[in-house]
Amino acid sequence: TLYIAVERRGKWACITVKDDGVGMPPNAAAIEHTNEAHFGLFNIRQQIERLGGKVKIDTQPDKGTSIAIESLLQLRAD
């Protein structure tokens, strides 16, 4: 099962993605750029943190993964 939520909390955009799949090894949650398999998560965290946001990953083998991303909304004045 896959769950995706996108919501706005004031000036923050919050995206949550959860599944009940095979999960990842516990060290994958640290998102070190150790191999190609983790580069996507590493890159997302790096970009979100540059914008003042944060990425939280909870994962366990055979119990699924939850990834929460929070970032300030970038509002443009046209």
mmCIF file of N, CA and C in Angstrom:
data_model
loop_
_atom_site.group_PDB
_atom_site.id
_atom_site.type_symbol
_atom_site.label_atom_id
_atom_site.label_comp_id
_atom_site.label_asym_id
_atom_site.label_seq_id
_atom_site.Cartn_x
_atom_site.Cartn_y
_atom_site.Cartn_z
ATOM 1 N N THR A 1 0.834 -1.178 0.000
ATOM 2 C CA THR A 1 0.000 0.000 0.000
ATOM 3 C C THR A 1 0.877 1.239 0.000
ATOM 4 N N LEU A 2 0.512 2.222 -0.792
ATOM 5 C CA LEU A 2 1.254 3.474 -0.879
ATOM 6 C C LEU A 2 0.344 4.607 -0.447
ATOM 7 N N TYR A 3 0.862 5.501 0.387
ATOM 8 C CA TYR A 3 0.128 6.655 0.884
ATOM 9 C C TYR A 3 0.943 7.894 0.559
ATOM 10 N N ILE A 4 0.310 8.886 -0.071
ATOM 11 C CA ILE A 4 0.979 10.146 -0.388
ATOM 12 C C ILE A 4 0.082 11.286 0.066
ATOM 13 N N ALA A 5 0.658 12.222 0.811
ATOM 14 C CA ALA A 5 -0.099 13.392 1.258
ATOM 15 C C ALA A 5 0.713 14.642 0.959
ATOM 16 N N VAL A 6 0.037 15.666 0.472
ATOM 17 C CA VAL A 6 0.654 16.967 0.230
ATOM 18 C C VAL A 6 -0.239 17.991 0.921
ATOM 19 N N GLU A 7 0.355 18.782 1.789
ATOM 20 C CA GLU A 7 -0.441 19.786 2.479
ATOM 21 C C GLU A 7 0.370 21.046 2.730
ATOM 22 N N ARG A 8 -0.365 22.090 2.975
ATOM 23 C CA ARG A 8 0.257 23.376 3.284
ATOM 24 C C ARG A 8 -0.012 23.679 4.753
ATOM 25 N N ARG A 9 1.047 24.034 5.478
ATOM 26 C CA ARG A 9 0.930 24.439 6.878
ATOM 27 C C ARG A 9 1.546 25.823 7.001
ATOM 28 N N GLY A 10 0.726 26.835 6.826
ATOM 29 C CA GLY A 10 1.233 28.202 6.844
ATOM 30 C C GLY A 10 2.188 28.423 5.689
ATOM 31 N N LYS A 11 3.435 28.766 5.991
ATOM 32 C CA LYS A 11 4.450 29.005 4.961
ATOM 33 C C LYS A 11 5.174 27.729 4.535
ATOM 34 N N TRP A 12 4.755 26.584 5.059
ATOM 35 C CA TRP A 12 5.441 25.325 4.799
ATOM 36 C C TRP A 12 4.651 24.425 3.860
ATOM 37 N N ALA A 13 5.354 23.775 2.947
ATOM 38 C CA ALA A 13 4.794 22.704 2.130
ATOM 39 C C ALA A 13 5.270 21.400 2.759
ATOM 40 N N CYS A 14 4.348 20.483 2.989
ATOM 41 C CA CYS A 14 4.683 19.215 3.639
ATOM 42 C C CYS A 14 4.239 18.060 2.744
ATOM 43 N N ILE A 15 5.179 17.187 2.440
ATOM 44 C CA ILE A 15 4.903 16.025 1.602
ATOM 45 C C ILE A 15 5.281 14.792 2.406
ATOM 46 N N THR A 16 4.354 13.844 2.480
ATOM 47 C CA THR A 16 4.609 12.587 3.183
ATOM 48 C C THR A 16 4.346 11.439 2.222
ATOM 49 N N VAL A 17 5.292 10.513 2.158
ATOM 50 C CA VAL A 17 5.150 9.310 1.344
ATOM 51 C C VAL A 17 5.414 8.124 2.265
ATOM 52 N N LYS A 18 4.449 7.188 2.324
ATOM 53 C CA LYS A 18 4.585 6.002 3.169
ATOM 54 C C LYS A 18 4.234 4.768 2.353
ATOM 55 N N ASP A 19 4.906 3.677 2.671
ATOM 56 C CA ASP A 19 4.515 2.393 2.094
ATOM 57 C C ASP A 19 4.704 1.306 3.147
ATOM 58 N N ASP A 20 4.135 0.158 2.876
ATOM 59 C CA ASP A 20 4.314 -0.969 3.791
ATOM 60 C C ASP A 20 5.094 -2.083 3.092
ATOM 61 N N GLY A 21 6.059 -1.665 2.281
ATOM 62 C CA GLY A 21 6.866 -2.597 1.495
ATOM 63 C C GLY A 21 8.022 -3.193 2.274
ATOM 64 N N VAL A 22 9.093 -3.484 1.552
ATOM 65 C CA VAL A 22 10.236 -4.187 2.143
ATOM 66 C C VAL A 22 11.118 -3.285 2.988
ATOM 67 N N GLY A 23 10.911 -1.970 2.926
ATOM 68 C CA GLY A 23 11.737 -1.057 3.715
ATOM 69 C C GLY A 23 13.154 -0.971 3.181
ATOM 70 N N MET A 24 14.010 -0.346 3.968
ATOM 71 C CA MET A 24 15.424 -0.198 3.619
ATOM 72 C C MET A 24 16.250 -0.585 4.839
ATOM 73 N N PRO A 25 17.511 -0.890 4.640
ATOM 74 C CA PRO A 25 18.365 -1.126 5.804
ATOM 75 C C PRO A 25 18.393 0.127 6.683
ATOM 76 N N PRO A 26 18.504 -0.018 7.997
ATOM 77 C CA PRO A 26 18.493 1.145 8.893
ATOM 78 C C PRO A 26 19.521 2.214 8.533
ATOM 79 N N ASN A 27 20.684 1.840 8.045
ATOM 80 C CA ASN A 27 21.701 2.837 7.702
ATOM 81 C C ASN A 27 21.329 3.645 6.465
ATOM 82 N N ALA A 28 20.376 3.187 5.676
ATOM 83 C CA ALA A 28 19.947 3.942 4.495
ATOM 84 C C ALA A 28 19.242 5.226 4.906
ATOM 85 N N ALA A 29 18.640 5.245 6.087
ATOM 86 C CA ALA A 29 17.944 6.442 6.554
ATOM 87 C C ALA A 29 18.909 7.593 6.793
ATOM 88 N N ALA A 30 20.177 7.305 6.995
ATOM 89 C CA ALA A 30 21.180 8.356 7.174
ATOM 90 C C ALA A 30 21.453 9.073 5.860
ATOM 91 N N ILE A 31 21.094 8.479 4.761
ATOM 92 C CA ILE A 31 21.241 9.039 3.416
ATOM 93 C C ILE A 31 22.658 9.538 3.147
ATOM 94 N N GLU A 32 23.563 8.693 3.265
ATOM 95 C CA GLU A 32 24.924 9.018 2.853
ATOM 96 C C GLU A 32 25.036 8.651 1.379
ATOM 97 N N HIS A 33 25.793 9.417 0.650
ATOM 98 C CA HIS A 33 25.960 9.142 -0.776
ATOM 99 C C HIS A 33 26.991 8.035 -0.939
ATOM 100 N N THR A 34 26.582 6.816 -0.598
ATOM 101 C CA THR A 34 27.504 5.688 -0.650
ATOM 102 C C THR A 34 27.381 4.888 -1.936
ATOM 103 N N ASN A 35 26.227 4.932 -2.562
ATOM 104 C CA ASN A 35 26.065 4.214 -3.817
ATOM 105 C C ASN A 35 24.903 4.812 -4.608
ATOM 106 N N GLU A 36 24.759 4.351 -5.825
ATOM 107 C CA GLU A 36 23.739 4.901 -6.709
ATOM 108 C C GLU A 36 22.325 4.699 -6.180
ATOM 109 N N ALA A 37 22.094 3.622 -5.451
ATOM 110 C CA ALA A 37 20.754 3.321 -4.952
ATOM 111 C C ALA A 37 20.238 4.394 -4.001
ATOM 112 N N HIS A 38 21.120 5.063 -3.276
ATOM 113 C CA HIS A 38 20.703 6.070 -2.314
ATOM 114 C C HIS A 38 20.917 7.489 -2.804
ATOM 115 N N PHE A 39 21.410 7.678 -4.008
ATOM 116 C CA PHE A 39 21.722 9.020 -4.476
ATOM 117 C C PHE A 39 20.487 9.903 -4.562
ATOM 118 N N GLY A 40 19.350 9.359 -4.978
ATOM 119 C CA GLY A 40 18.134 10.162 -5.096
ATOM 120 C C GLY A 40 17.732 10.772 -3.765
ATOM 121 N N LEU A 41 17.720 9.965 -2.703
ATOM 122 C CA LEU A 41 17.373 10.477 -1.378
ATOM 123 C C LEU A 41 18.422 11.459 -0.872
ATOM 124 N N PHE A 42 19.673 11.166 -1.116
ATOM 125 C CA PHE A 42 20.759 12.068 -0.721
ATOM 126 C C PHE A 42 20.576 13.427 -1.389
ATOM 127 N N ASN A 43 20.279 13.423 -2.679
ATOM 128 C CA ASN A 43 20.115 14.648 -3.440
ATOM 129 C C ASN A 43 18.894 15.436 -2.965
ATOM 130 N N ILE A 44 17.787 14.740 -2.712
ATOM 131 C CA ILE A 44 16.586 15.421 -2.211
ATOM 132 C C ILE A 44 16.881 16.101 -0.881
ATOM 133 N N ARG A 45 17.493 15.382 0.042
ATOM 134 C CA ARG A 45 17.797 15.973 1.354
ATOM 135 C C ARG A 45 18.694 17.199 1.196
ATOM 136 N N GLN A 46 19.710 17.085 0.369
ATOM 137 C CA GLN A 46 20.649 18.185 0.161
ATOM 138 C C GLN A 46 19.930 19.435 -0.361
ATOM 139 N N GLN A 47 19.053 19.263 -1.336
ATOM 140 C CA GLN A 47 18.339 20.395 -1.926
ATOM 141 C C GLN A 47 17.331 21.003 -0.945
ATOM 142 N N ILE A 48 16.585 20.173 -0.239
ATOM 143 C CA ILE A 48 15.593 20.671 0.718
ATOM 144 C C ILE A 48 16.278 21.419 1.859
ATOM 145 N N GLU A 49 17.390 20.905 2.366
ATOM 146 C CA GLU A 49 18.093 21.584 3.456
ATOM 147 C C GLU A 49 18.665 22.925 3.005
ATOM 148 N N ARG A 50 19.072 23.042 1.758
ATOM 149 C CA ARG A 50 19.530 24.335 1.230
ATOM 150 C C ARG A 50 18.427 25.377 1.262
ATOM 151 N N LEU A 51 17.180 24.922 1.168
ATOM 152 C CA LEU A 51 16.036 25.827 1.201
ATOM 153 C C LEU A 51 15.517 26.063 2.622
ATOM 154 N N GLY A 52 16.221 25.511 3.607
ATOM 155 C CA GLY A 52 15.809 25.687 4.998
ATOM 156 C C GLY A 52 14.800 24.656 5.468
ATOM 157 N N GLY A 53 14.595 23.612 4.689
ATOM 158 C CA GLY A 53 13.641 22.571 5.046
ATOM 159 C C GLY A 53 14.305 21.377 5.694
ATOM 160 N N LYS A 54 13.534 20.301 5.832
ATOM 161 C CA LYS A 54 14.093 19.087 6.425
ATOM 162 C C LYS A 54 13.433 17.850 5.834
ATOM 163 N N VAL A 55 14.168 16.750 5.902
ATOM 164 C CA VAL A 55 13.701 15.455 5.423
ATOM 165 C C VAL A 55 13.853 14.468 6.567
ATOM 166 N N LYS A 56 12.788 13.740 6.857
ATOM 167 C CA LYS A 56 12.833 12.731 7.911
ATOM 168 C C LYS A 56 12.459 11.388 7.308
ATOM 169 N N ILE A 57 13.289 10.378 7.563
ATOM 170 C CA ILE A 57 13.031 9.048 7.032
ATOM 171 C C ILE A 57 12.956 8.056 8.184
ATOM 172 N N ASP A 58 11.856 7.293 8.212
ATOM 173 C CA ASP A 58 11.697 6.184 9.150
ATOM 174 C C ASP A 58 11.540 4.930 8.305
ATOM 175 N N THR A 59 12.415 3.957 8.537
ATOM 176 C CA THR A 59 12.358 2.738 7.739
ATOM 177 C C THR A 59 12.850 1.555 8.559
ATOM 178 N N GLN A 60 12.275 0.401 8.271
ATOM 179 C CA GLN A 60 12.707 -0.845 8.881
ATOM 180 C C GLN A 60 12.541 -1.945 7.846
ATOM 181 N N PRO A 61 13.510 -2.847 7.777
ATOM 182 C CA PRO A 61 13.374 -3.951 6.836
ATOM 183 C C PRO A 61 12.058 -4.709 7.072
ATOM 184 N N ASP A 62 11.359 -5.010 6.009
ATOM 185 C CA ASP A 62 10.097 -5.755 6.008
ATOM 186 C C ASP A 62 8.939 -5.035 6.702
ATOM 187 N N LYS A 63 9.111 -3.741 7.033
ATOM 188 C CA LYS A 63 8.025 -3.000 7.686
ATOM 189 C C LYS A 63 7.710 -1.689 6.977
ATOM 190 N N GLY A 64 8.333 -1.432 5.855
ATOM 191 C CA GLY A 64 8.000 -0.251 5.079
ATOM 192 C C GLY A 64 8.847 0.968 5.397
ATOM 193 N N THR A 65 8.496 2.058 4.736
ATOM 194 C CA THR A 65 9.258 3.304 4.829
ATOM 195 C C THR A 65 8.296 4.477 4.866
ATOM 196 N N SER A 66 8.669 5.489 5.638
ATOM 197 C CA SER A 66 7.931 6.748 5.679
ATOM 198 C C SER A 66 8.928 7.875 5.455
ATOM 199 N N ILE A 67 8.666 8.729 4.484
ATOM 200 C CA ILE A 67 9.532 9.869 4.197
ATOM 201 C C ILE A 67 8.682 11.132 4.298
ATOM 202 N N ALA A 68 9.114 12.060 5.160
ATOM 203 C CA ALA A 68 8.413 13.330 5.333
ATOM 204 C C ALA A 68 9.346 14.461 4.907
ATOM 205 N N ILE A 69 8.856 15.316 4.030
ATOM 206 C CA ILE A 69 9.637 16.447 3.514
ATOM 207 C C ILE A 69 8.894 17.729 3.865
ATOM 208 N N GLU A 70 9.600 18.667 4.480
ATOM 209 C CA GLU A 70 9.030 19.968 4.798
ATOM 210 C C GLU A 70 9.928 21.043 4.214
ATOM 211 N N SER A 71 9.318 21.985 3.502
ATOM 212 C CA SER A 71 10.088 23.063 2.897
ATOM 213 C C SER A 71 9.264 24.340 2.923
ATOM 214 N N LEU A 72 9.955 25.459 3.108
ATOM 215 C CA LEU A 72 9.262 26.741 3.033
ATOM 216 C C LEU A 72 8.759 26.948 1.615
ATOM 217 N N LEU A 73 7.553 27.474 1.496
ATOM 218 C CA LEU A 73 7.014 27.788 0.177
ATOM 219 C C LEU A 73 7.764 28.987 -0.375
ATOM 220 N N GLN A 74 8.079 28.939 -1.615
ATOM 221 C CA GLN A 74 8.737 30.048 -2.287
ATOM 222 C C GLN A 74 7.673 30.816 -3.042
ATOM 223 N N LEU A 75 7.175 31.892 -2.461
ATOM 224 C CA LEU A 75 6.126 32.686 -3.081
ATOM 225 C C LEU A 75 6.751 33.780 -3.939
ATOM 226 N N ARG A 76 6.235 33.929 -5.159
ATOM 227 C CA ARG A 76 6.743 34.959 -6.058
ATOM 228 C C ARG A 76 5.728 36.092 -6.182
ATOM 229 N N ALA A 77 6.229 37.281 -6.216
ATOM 230 C CA ALA A 77 5.368 38.435 -6.474
ATOM 231 C C ALA A 77 5.484 38.773 -7.947
ATOM 232 N N ASP A 78 4.395 38.626 -8.670
ATOM 233 C CA ASP A 78 4.407 38.899 -10.120
ATOM 234 C C ASP A 78 3.958 40.309 -10.409
#
